[in-house]
């Protein structure tokens, strides 16, 4: 179902009004407290600029980390406010205190048309993650309309993601998707309802458990599912092969066997793999056929024949969704398979394939490969992307106005 976006707001509705913008500025910080990766800040700039240009008074709300419902300087958004101010080229004051504090109310009321301020980490208040009614009411007092760009938090029913827009809508205000949110919904939901075929999914990463719903939902829709990472080890066991001392989930072998029985023709498993006695940087590696994995081997990446096989599937695909690295990509040389598959995906994209990467580590791997701008869409949400791909309704999306409203 399509959601209304800020493009559906009239300038007359926005100008001079307080727009509560739930953003996801949960960025990684360096040891010295500076922003290590401004990607999420950059991702939401277009939304802020559009609203500011229309004369909205922007009250930005985000969380950072998990500060346990109490103020904690280690999780302050102060460095994020500075970085945002630099990137947007406008002042972005950080407003501390509880939403009902008179000082905070005054600071919000003092915002001029087109100006913005960032509230301090909303998780400094225990009512946020509990979606507490009283806290929610106090927060909603700061809002005339609601815009969500916080895709990465949309799978959480918290005060600032679900409580506030509910109240805003009850009062007759608007609650719509920001530009980043709209783009995420387009690529992770709408385009995949009726994808151009062949539709190929690539799944990897550490575990099958936690991704069972994703695997099943994807298998119903795709023409091919390419499996790599440690996840593939469990499938290899299900085929009756040995995986030595590799990371594997013995208790999921039965599930893997059932999936192979039902969907065997769609599932493509590695034919060879990179093994080492220990998974450490610069380890001596060997390539093994999948039926020749030794008792002391650890499988830590897909092998070159598998990369070639996956690359040919990607070349034929018109739509590709990728979640989960092909190997232990954080530890070279085990990053090779992930990089090579990322390159194959970028090449397919150059030829017109729609390519979508979702998942925290997968997105990091795509960015680390230096190919990010040759991928159609890299999701800003980890868990939220996985839930959406698994066909779930995200509460922070469900609360927004739909085109049927
Ligand atoms: P995402 O965050 O993209 O959803 P996951 O969190 O499921 O991905 O998986 C990422 C992790 O999987 C990485 O830390 C990576 O090292 C690990 N991994 C991938 N392949 C293997 C393997 N063969 N053995 C052990 N760990 C692996
Ligand atoms: Mg992960």
Tab-separated table of C-alpha atoms and ligand atoms in Angstrom:
chain	number	residue	atom	x	y	z
A	1	UNK	CA	0.000	0.000	0.000
A	2	UNK	CA	1.437	3.346	-0.979
A	3	UNK	CA	2.060	5.880	1.747
A	4	UNK	CA	1.557	9.598	1.401
A	5	UNK	CA	4.804	11.544	1.346
A	6	UNK	CA	5.862	15.075	2.003
A	7	UNK	CA	5.176	15.748	-1.655
A	8	UNK	CA	1.500	15.416	-0.694
A	9	UNK	CA	1.817	18.314	1.771
A	10	UNK	CA	0.879	21.790	0.549
A	11	UNK	CA	3.237	24.623	1.287
A	12	UNK	CA	0.319	26.334	3.070
A	13	UNK	CA	0.120	23.367	5.447
A	14	UNK	CA	3.837	23.454	6.190
A	15	UNK	CA	4.699	27.152	6.460
A	16	UNK	CA	4.970	28.378	10.018
A	17	UNK	CA	3.902	25.002	11.437
A	18	UNK	CA	5.917	22.766	13.714
A	19	UNK	CA	6.878	19.680	11.732
A	20	UNK	CA	7.953	16.817	13.992
A	21	UNK	CA	10.471	14.950	11.862
A	22	UNK	CA	11.409	11.498	13.178
A	23	UNK	CA	14.829	10.885	11.686
A	24	UNK	CA	17.255	8.053	12.238
A	25	UNK	CA	20.530	9.735	13.181
A	26	UNK	CA	21.752	6.657	15.016
A	27	UNK	CA	25.232	6.948	13.477
A	28	UNK	CA	28.427	5.219	14.566
A	29	UNK	CA	30.755	7.444	16.638
A	30	UNK	CA	34.554	7.453	16.918
A	31	UNK	CA	36.291	7.033	20.284
A	32	UNK	CA	36.700	10.819	20.504
A	33	UNK	CA	32.924	11.186	20.080
A	34	UNK	CA	32.981	12.510	16.507
A	35	UNK	CA	30.730	11.040	13.825
A	36	UNK	CA	32.426	8.050	12.164
A	37	UNK	CA	30.003	7.664	9.266
A	38	UNK	CA	27.632	10.506	8.369
A	39	UNK	CA	25.697	8.329	5.880
A	40	UNK	CA	22.447	8.417	7.809
A	41	UNK	CA	22.667	12.188	8.260
A	42	UNK	CA	23.286	12.702	4.549
A	43	UNK	CA	20.441	10.314	3.743
A	44	UNK	CA	17.844	12.530	5.380
A	45	UNK	CA	19.147	15.948	4.250
A	46	UNK	CA	16.873	16.126	1.214
A	47	UNK	CA	13.798	15.765	3.409
A	48	UNK	CA	14.973	18.450	5.825
A	49	UNK	CA	15.860	20.828	3.022
A	50	UNK	CA	12.496	20.348	1.294
A	51	UNK	CA	10.541	21.000	4.507
A	52	UNK	CA	12.727	23.934	5.450
A	53	UNK	CA	12.290	25.486	2.006
A	54	UNK	CA	8.534	25.307	2.481
A	55	UNK	CA	8.878	27.290	5.699
A	56	UNK	CA	8.314	24.482	8.194
A	57	UNK	CA	9.696	24.812	11.726
A	58	UNK	CA	11.467	21.507	12.079
A	59	UNK	CA	11.626	19.636	15.361
A	60	UNK	CA	14.011	16.773	14.658
A	61	UNK	CA	13.804	13.704	16.867
A	62	UNK	CA	16.152	10.722	16.905
A	63	UNK	CA	17.645	8.111	19.149
A	64	UNK	CA	21.322	7.165	19.393
A	65	UNK	CA	22.305	3.771	20.749
A	66	UNK	CA	20.571	2.214	23.731
A	67	UNK	CA	21.030	4.537	26.704
A	68	UNK	CA	18.618	2.703	28.992
A	69	UNK	CA	16.018	5.422	29.478
A	70	UNK	CA	18.247	7.921	31.284
A	71	UNK	CA	20.577	10.726	30.178
A	72	UNK	CA	24.042	9.403	29.380
A	73	UNK	CA	26.677	11.719	27.847
A	74	UNK	CA	28.130	8.794	25.871
A	75	UNK	CA	24.908	8.755	23.841
A	76	UNK	CA	24.438	12.496	23.408
A	77	UNK	CA	23.356	13.694	19.968
A	78	UNK	CA	25.568	16.806	20.372
A	79	UNK	CA	28.204	15.623	17.837
A	80	UNK	CA	25.410	14.655	15.458
A	81	UNK	CA	23.833	18.124	15.732
A	82	UNK	CA	27.227	19.675	14.865
A	83	UNK	CA	27.730	17.361	11.892
A	84	UNK	CA	24.169	17.958	10.671
A	85	UNK	CA	24.681	21.695	10.975
A	86	UNK	CA	27.892	21.455	8.893
A	87	UNK	CA	26.246	19.312	6.224
A	88	UNK	CA	23.028	21.329	6.010
A	89	UNK	CA	24.851	24.655	6.236
A	90	UNK	CA	22.413	26.032	8.820
A	91	UNK	CA	22.463	26.198	12.626
A	92	UNK	CA	21.001	23.119	14.331
A	93	UNK	CA	20.757	23.738	18.076
A	94	UNK	CA	20.483	20.728	20.357
A	95	UNK	CA	17.524	21.034	22.742
A	96	UNK	CA	17.966	19.212	26.028
A	97	UNK	CA	15.420	18.279	28.654
A	98	UNK	CA	12.045	16.599	28.830
A	99	UNK	CA	9.357	17.535	26.285
A	100	UNK	CA	7.187	19.106	28.978
A	101	UNK	CA	10.001	21.408	30.228
A	102	UNK	CA	8.993	25.050	29.696
A	103	UNK	CA	12.498	25.879	28.451
A	104	UNK	CA	12.277	23.271	25.718
A	105	UNK	CA	8.768	24.369	24.731
A	106	UNK	CA	9.963	27.959	24.460
A	107	UNK	CA	12.931	26.975	22.319
A	108	UNK	CA	10.613	25.141	19.922
A	109	UNK	CA	8.169	28.056	19.845
A	110	UNK	CA	11.070	30.399	19.086
A	111	UNK	CA	11.944	28.574	15.857
A	112	UNK	CA	11.451	30.733	12.798
A	113	UNK	CA	9.997	29.548	9.483
A	114	UNK	CA	12.484	27.203	7.794
A	115	UNK	CA	14.596	26.757	10.934
A	116	UNK	CA	15.353	23.479	12.641
A	117	UNK	CA	16.433	22.143	16.028
A	118	UNK	CA	17.337	18.643	17.184
A	119	UNK	CA	15.971	17.246	20.431
A	120	UNK	CA	18.509	15.424	22.597
A	121	UNK	CA	18.431	11.590	22.343
A	122	UNK	CA	14.777	10.609	22.731
A	123	UNK	CA	15.819	7.358	24.444
A	124	UNK	CA	17.067	9.371	27.416
A	125	UNK	CA	13.404	9.093	28.482
A	126	UNK	CA	12.069	5.694	29.583
A	127	UNK	CA	8.685	6.451	27.992
A	128	UNK	CA	10.138	6.338	24.463
A	129	UNK	CA	10.682	2.617	23.992
A	130	UNK	CA	7.631	1.804	26.153
A	131	UNK	CA	5.487	4.036	23.941
A	132	UNK	CA	4.199	5.446	27.237
A	133	UNK	CA	0.958	7.455	26.778
A	134	UNK	CA	1.965	10.356	29.022
A	135	UNK	CA	5.394	10.762	27.442
A	136	UNK	CA	3.821	10.456	24.006
A	137	UNK	CA	1.291	13.215	24.770
A	138	UNK	CA	4.057	15.529	25.972
A	139	UNK	CA	6.112	14.864	22.816
A	140	UNK	CA	3.092	15.344	20.579
A	141	UNK	CA	2.591	18.808	22.118
A	142	UNK	CA	5.659	19.802	20.083
A	143	UNK	CA	4.054	18.743	16.795
A	144	UNK	CA	1.528	20.112	14.324
A	145	UNK	CA	2.406	17.610	11.602
A	146	UNK	CA	4.564	14.470	11.511
A	147	UNK	CA	7.082	13.331	8.921
A	148	UNK	CA	8.968	10.063	9.237
A	149	UNK	CA	12.331	9.488	7.613
A	150	UNK	CA	13.355	6.967	10.284
A	151	UNK	CA	13.160	3.815	8.221
A	152	UNK	CA	15.835	2.120	10.364
A	153	UNK	CA	13.528	2.395	13.403
A	154	UNK	CA	10.210	1.783	11.664
A	155	UNK	CA	9.982	-1.787	12.976
A	156	UNK	CA	9.776	-0.416	16.548
A	157	UNK	CA	6.476	0.816	18.002
A	158	UNK	CA	7.940	3.588	20.145
A	159	UNK	CA	6.546	6.942	21.305
A	160	UNK	CA	8.356	8.938	18.612
A	161	UNK	CA	7.711	6.466	15.782
A	162	UNK	CA	4.098	5.417	16.406
A	163	UNK	CA	2.664	7.277	19.434
A	164	UNK	CA	3.212	10.827	18.181
A	165	UNK	CA	1.884	10.312	14.636
A	166	UNK	CA	-1.190	8.587	16.051
A	167	UNK	CA	-2.003	11.616	18.206
A	168	UNK	CA	-1.145	14.074	15.424
A	169	UNK	CA	-3.574	12.306	13.097
A	170	UNK	CA	-6.305	12.207	15.751
A	171	UNK	CA	-5.969	15.986	15.979
A	172	UNK	CA	-6.362	16.326	12.217
A	173	UNK	CA	-2.663	16.856	11.513
A	174	UNK	CA	-0.772	15.130	8.741
A	175	UNK	CA	1.539	12.120	9.138
A	176	UNK	CA	3.507	11.286	6.008
A	177	UNK	CA	6.704	9.654	4.791
A	178	UNK	CA	9.838	11.699	4.175
A	179	UNK	CA	11.814	11.303	0.966
A	180	UNK	CA	14.225	8.699	2.369
A	181	UNK	CA	11.367	6.676	3.844
A	182	UNK	CA	9.482	6.851	0.548
A	183	UNK	CA	12.537	5.603	-1.334
A	184	UNK	CA	13.001	2.694	1.088
A	185	UNK	CA	9.350	1.699	0.697
A	186	UNK	CA	9.607	1.932	-3.052
A	187	UNK	CA	12.571	-0.409	-3.351
A	188	UNK	CA	12.005	-2.818	-0.469
A	189	UNK	CA	8.260	-3.116	-0.901
A	190	UNK	CA	6.515	-1.692	-3.968
A	191	UNK	CA	9.064	-2.689	-6.630
A	192	UNK	CA	9.168	-6.206	-5.207
A	193	UNK	CA	5.397	-6.761	-5.314
A	194	UNK	CA	5.618	-7.263	-9.036
A	195	UNK	CA	9.341	-7.383	-9.841
A	196	UNK	CA	10.808	-7.561	-13.290
A	197	UNK	CA	11.955	-11.135	-13.793
A	198	UNK	CA	14.133	-13.047	-13.437
A	199	UNK	CA	14.002	-11.984	-9.779
A	200	UNK	CA	17.052	-13.258	-7.888
A	201	UNK	CA	17.781	-13.047	-4.168
A	202	UNK	CA	21.226	-13.454	-2.635
A	203	UNK	CA	21.283	-14.432	1.020
A	204	UNK	CA	24.281	-14.921	3.259
A	205	UNK	CA	25.548	-13.900	6.647
A	206	UNK	CA	25.948	-15.864	9.785
A	207	UNK	CA	22.712	-17.614	10.495
A	208	UNK	CA	19.535	-19.139	9.175
A	209	UNK	CA	17.813	-18.675	12.521
A	210	UNK	CA	16.384	-15.185	12.709
A	211	UNK	CA	16.029	-15.168	8.939
A	212	UNK	CA	13.650	-18.113	8.454
A	213	UNK	CA	10.664	-15.856	7.735
A	214	UNK	CA	12.773	-13.857	5.323
A	215	UNK	CA	13.945	-17.002	3.517
A	216	UNK	CA	10.417	-18.386	3.214
A	217	UNK	CA	8.877	-15.117	2.096
A	218	UNK	CA	11.631	-14.604	-0.480
A	219	UNK	CA	11.444	-18.189	-1.772
A	220	UNK	CA	7.790	-17.732	-2.636
A	221	UNK	CA	8.613	-14.770	-4.837
A	222	UNK	CA	11.990	-15.331	-6.484
A	223	UNK	CA	13.093	-17.280	-9.499
A	224	UNK	CA	16.441	-18.075	-7.853
A	225	UNK	CA	17.853	-17.871	-4.344
A	226	UNK	CA	21.653	-17.843	-4.160
A	227	UNK	CA	22.897	-18.835	-0.712
A	228	UNK	CA	26.356	-18.025	0.649
A	229	UNK	CA	27.925	-17.197	3.998
A	230	UNK	CA	27.741	-19.482	6.995
A	231	UNK	CA	24.063	-19.899	6.202
A	232	UNK	CA	25.114	-22.072	3.267
A	233	UNK	CA	26.981	-24.437	5.605
A	234	UNK	CA	23.737	-25.511	7.204
A	235	UNK	CA	22.295	-26.243	3.754
A	236	UNK	CA	25.412	-28.251	2.844
A	237	UNK	CA	24.926	-30.384	5.961
A	238	UNK	CA	21.317	-30.882	4.899
A	239	UNK	CA	22.631	-32.266	1.590
A	240	UNK	CA	24.638	-34.818	3.588
A	241	UNK	CA	27.996	-33.070	3.068
A	242	UNK	CA	30.606	-32.319	5.765
A	243	UNK	CA	31.584	-28.812	6.817
A	244	UNK	CA	34.406	-29.542	9.272
A	245	UNK	CA	34.734	-26.942	12.024
A	246	UNK	CA	32.745	-24.267	10.200
A	247	UNK	CA	30.084	-22.113	11.782
A	248	UNK	CA	26.891	-24.092	11.323
A	249	UNK	CA	23.492	-24.448	12.972
A	250	UNK	CA	22.942	-28.140	13.667
A	251	UNK	CA	19.454	-27.401	14.956
A	252	UNK	CA	18.434	-25.822	11.632
A	253	UNK	CA	19.552	-28.681	9.401
A	254	UNK	CA	16.025	-30.091	9.391
A	255	UNK	CA	14.563	-26.726	8.327
A	256	UNK	CA	17.194	-26.457	5.617
A	257	UNK	CA	16.309	-29.969	4.412
A	258	UNK	CA	12.626	-29.076	4.211
A	259	UNK	CA	13.398	-25.909	2.275
A	260	UNK	CA	15.530	-27.895	-0.164
A	261	UNK	CA	12.760	-30.458	-0.623
A	262	UNK	CA	10.134	-27.847	-1.316
A	263	UNK	CA	12.159	-25.251	-3.212
A	264	UNK	CA	15.206	-27.222	-4.394
A	265	UNK	CA	14.933	-25.987	-7.972
A	266	UNK	CA	15.131	-22.378	-6.912
A	267	UNK	CA	17.963	-22.700	-4.388
A	268	UNK	CA	21.535	-22.374	-5.643
A	269	UNK	CA	24.206	-23.422	-3.125
A	270	UNK	CA	27.976	-22.899	-3.264
A	271	UNK	CA	29.884	-25.492	-5.290
A	272	UNK	CA	33.251	-24.601	-3.751
A	273	UNK	CA	34.483	-22.648	-0.765
A	274	UNK	CA	37.497	-20.956	0.781
A	275	UNK	CA	38.679	-22.723	3.922
A	276	UNK	CA	41.350	-22.093	6.549
A	277	UNK	CA	42.311	-23.754	9.819
A	278	UNK	CA	41.651	-20.416	11.619
A	279	UNK	CA	39.639	-17.406	10.499
A	280	UNK	CA	42.175	-14.649	11.028
A	281	UNK	CA	43.665	-11.847	8.993
A	282	UNK	CA	46.104	-13.018	6.336
A	283	UNK	CA	45.414	-16.704	7.083
A	284	UNK	CA	46.676	-19.363	4.654
A	285	UNK	CA	43.626	-20.326	2.670
A	286	UNK	CA	42.676	-23.150	0.366
A	287	UNK	CA	39.854	-23.596	-2.078
A	288	UNK	CA	37.872	-26.820	-1.711
A	289	UNK	CA	35.051	-28.376	-3.659
A	290	UNK	CA	32.076	-28.596	-1.390
A	291	UNK	CA	32.318	-32.396	-1.194
A	292	UNK	CA	35.975	-32.217	-0.130
A	293	UNK	CA	35.761	-30.109	3.025
A	294	UNK	CA	38.126	-31.578	5.625
A	295	UNK	CA	37.389	-32.316	9.289
A	296	UNK	CA	39.704	-29.472	10.438
A	297	UNK	CA	38.563	-26.915	7.825
A	298	UNK	CA	36.592	-23.782	8.527
A	299	UNK	CA	34.564	-22.484	5.614
A	300	UNK	CA	34.910	-18.703	5.660
A	301	UNK	CA	34.024	-17.620	2.114
A	302	UNK	CA	32.554	-18.835	-1.142
A	303	UNK	CA	35.034	-20.109	-3.750
A	304	UNK	CA	35.796	-18.797	-7.259
A	305	UNK	CA	33.555	-21.264	-9.079
A	306	UNK	CA	30.672	-20.258	-6.867
A	307	UNK	CA	31.378	-16.598	-7.558
A	308	UNK	CA	31.282	-17.341	-11.299
A	309	UNK	CA	28.037	-19.276	-10.919
A	310	UNK	CA	26.412	-16.511	-8.853
A	311	UNK	CA	27.706	-13.849	-11.255
A	312	UNK	CA	26.053	-15.560	-14.216
A	313	UNK	CA	22.747	-15.713	-12.317
A	314	UNK	CA	23.065	-12.011	-11.492
A	315	UNK	CA	23.876	-11.153	-15.093
A	316	UNK	CA	20.613	-12.798	-16.194
A	317	UNK	CA	18.523	-11.178	-13.439
A	318	UNK	CA	16.350	-8.069	-13.891
A	319	UNK	CA	15.758	-7.569	-10.167
A	320	UNK	CA	18.132	-8.560	-7.355
A	321	UNK	CA	17.781	-8.355	-3.594
A	322	UNK	CA	20.850	-9.026	-1.485
A	323	UNK	CA	21.114	-9.593	2.243
A	324	UNK	CA	24.070	-11.026	4.116
A	325	UNK	CA	27.748	-11.215	3.151
A	326	UNK	CA	29.130	-14.265	1.318
A	327	UNK	CA	31.911	-14.783	3.857
A	328	UNK	CA	33.670	-13.263	6.855
A	329	UNK	CA	34.114	-10.034	4.896
A	330	UNK	CA	35.504	-8.114	7.896
A	331	UNK	CA	38.639	-10.304	7.824
A	332	UNK	CA	40.688	-10.283	4.619
A	333	UNK	CA	41.246	-12.410	2.594
A	334	UNK	CA	37.753	-13.719	3.408
A	335	UNK	CA	36.205	-10.557	1.938
A	336	UNK	CA	36.935	-11.696	-1.582
A	337	UNK	CA	33.701	-13.550	-2.360
A	338	UNK	CA	31.551	-10.714	-1.024
A	339	UNK	CA	33.508	-8.142	-3.035
A	340	UNK	CA	33.372	-10.218	-6.222
A	341	UNK	CA	29.631	-10.772	-5.899
A	342	UNK	CA	29.172	-7.050	-5.187
A	343	UNK	CA	31.104	-6.281	-8.376
A	344	UNK	CA	28.953	-8.697	-10.373
A	345	UNK	CA	25.881	-6.985	-8.943
A	346	UNK	CA	27.224	-3.546	-9.908
A	347	UNK	CA	27.897	-4.790	-13.447
A	348	UNK	CA	24.376	-6.166	-13.749
A	349	UNK	CA	23.063	-2.838	-12.491
A	350	UNK	CA	25.088	-1.008	-15.159
A	351	UNK	CA	23.144	-3.132	-17.668
A	352	UNK	CA	19.774	-2.108	-16.242
A	353	UNK	CA	19.095	-4.566	-13.419
A	354	UNK	CA	17.395	-3.113	-10.343
A	355	UNK	CA	19.670	-3.996	-7.398
A	356	UNK	CA	18.661	-3.649	-3.780
A	357	UNK	CA	20.884	-4.284	-0.764
A	358	UNK	CA	19.341	-4.595	2.701
A	359	UNK	CA	20.860	-5.481	6.065
A	360	UNK	CA	23.409	-3.795	8.317
A	361	UNK	CA	26.463	-5.849	7.425
A	362	UNK	CA	25.461	-6.230	3.788
A	363	UNK	CA	25.125	-2.475	3.372
A	364	UNK	CA	28.519	-1.986	5.052
A	365	UNK	CA	30.048	-4.557	2.702
A	366	UNK	CA	28.560	-2.866	-0.355
A	367	UNK	CA	29.918	0.483	0.781
A	368	UNK	CA	33.344	-1.007	1.646
A	369	UNK	CA	33.545	-2.500	-1.835
A	370	UNK	CA	33.483	1.059	-3.228
A	371	UNK	CA	30.577	0.151	-5.510
A	372	UNK	CA	27.772	1.850	-3.617
A	373	UNK	CA	26.928	4.328	-6.348
A	374	UNK	CA	26.541	1.511	-8.897
A	375	UNK	CA	23.842	-0.214	-6.801
A	376	UNK	CA	20.258	0.968	-7.309
A	377	UNK	CA	19.368	1.151	-3.626
A	378	UNK	CA	21.272	0.430	-0.430
A	379	UNK	CA	18.867	0.410	2.471
A	380	UNK	CA	19.547	2.585	5.508
A	381	UNK	CA	17.748	0.057	7.715
A	382	UNK	CA	19.130	-3.252	8.956
A	383	UNK	CA	16.445	-5.027	10.953
A	384	UNK	CA	13.656	-2.940	9.423
A	385	UNK	CA	14.758	-3.888	5.909
A	386	UNK	CA	14.776	-7.575	6.818
A	387	UNK	CA	11.300	-7.390	8.339
A	388	UNK	CA	9.892	-5.576	5.329
A	389	UNK	CA	11.492	-8.081	2.954
A	390	UNK	CA	10.000	-10.862	5.077
A	391	UNK	CA	6.595	-9.402	4.293
A	392	UNK	CA	5.891	-7.919	7.722
A	393	UNK	CA	3.995	-4.695	8.344
A	394	UNK	CA	6.243	-2.159	10.088
A	395	UNK	CA	4.367	-0.211	12.780
A	396	UNK	CA	6.235	3.008	11.974
A	397	UNK	CA	5.038	2.714	8.366
A	398	UNK	CA	1.544	1.467	9.096
A	399	UNK	CA	0.811	4.627	11.107
A	400	UNK	CA	1.458	6.926	8.123
A	401	UNK	CA	-1.333	8.117	5.841
A	402	UNK	CA	-1.922	5.765	2.932
A	403	UNK	CA	-3.078	6.681	-0.537
A	404	UNK	CA	-6.410	5.057	0.376
A	405	UNK	CA	-7.008	7.380	3.345
B	1	LIG	P1	23.264	-8.537	7.761
B	1	LIG	O1	23.650	-7.615	8.892
B	1	LIG	O2	23.614	-7.950	6.423
B	1	LIG	O3	21.828	-8.976	7.849
B	1	LIG	P2	24.268	-10.861	9.128
B	1	LIG	O4	24.339	-10.068	10.385
B	1	LIG	O5	23.244	-11.918	9.004
B	1	LIG	O6	24.163	-9.856	7.865
B	1	LIG	O7	25.657	-11.602	8.887
B	1	LIG	C1	26.877	-10.947	8.852
B	1	LIG	C2	27.950	-11.770	9.492
B	1	LIG	O8	28.036	-13.055	8.900
B	1	LIG	C3	29.303	-11.143	9.318
B	1	LIG	O9	29.790	-10.767	10.591
B	1	LIG	C4	30.150	-12.245	8.705
B	1	LIG	O10	31.457	-12.330	9.259
B	1	LIG	C5	29.370	-13.481	9.041
B	1	LIG	N1	29.684	-14.594	8.126
B	1	LIG	C6	29.473	-14.652	6.807
B	1	LIG	N2	29.950	-15.813	6.303
B	1	LIG	C7	30.482	-16.505	7.334
B	1	LIG	C8	31.127	-17.776	7.460
B	1	LIG	N3	31.325	-18.569	6.402
B	1	LIG	N4	31.556	-18.149	8.688
B	1	LIG	C9	31.360	-17.347	9.756
B	1	LIG	N5	30.751	-16.154	9.706
B	1	LIG	C10	30.309	-15.729	8.512
B	2	LIG	MG1	24.175	-8.032	10.960
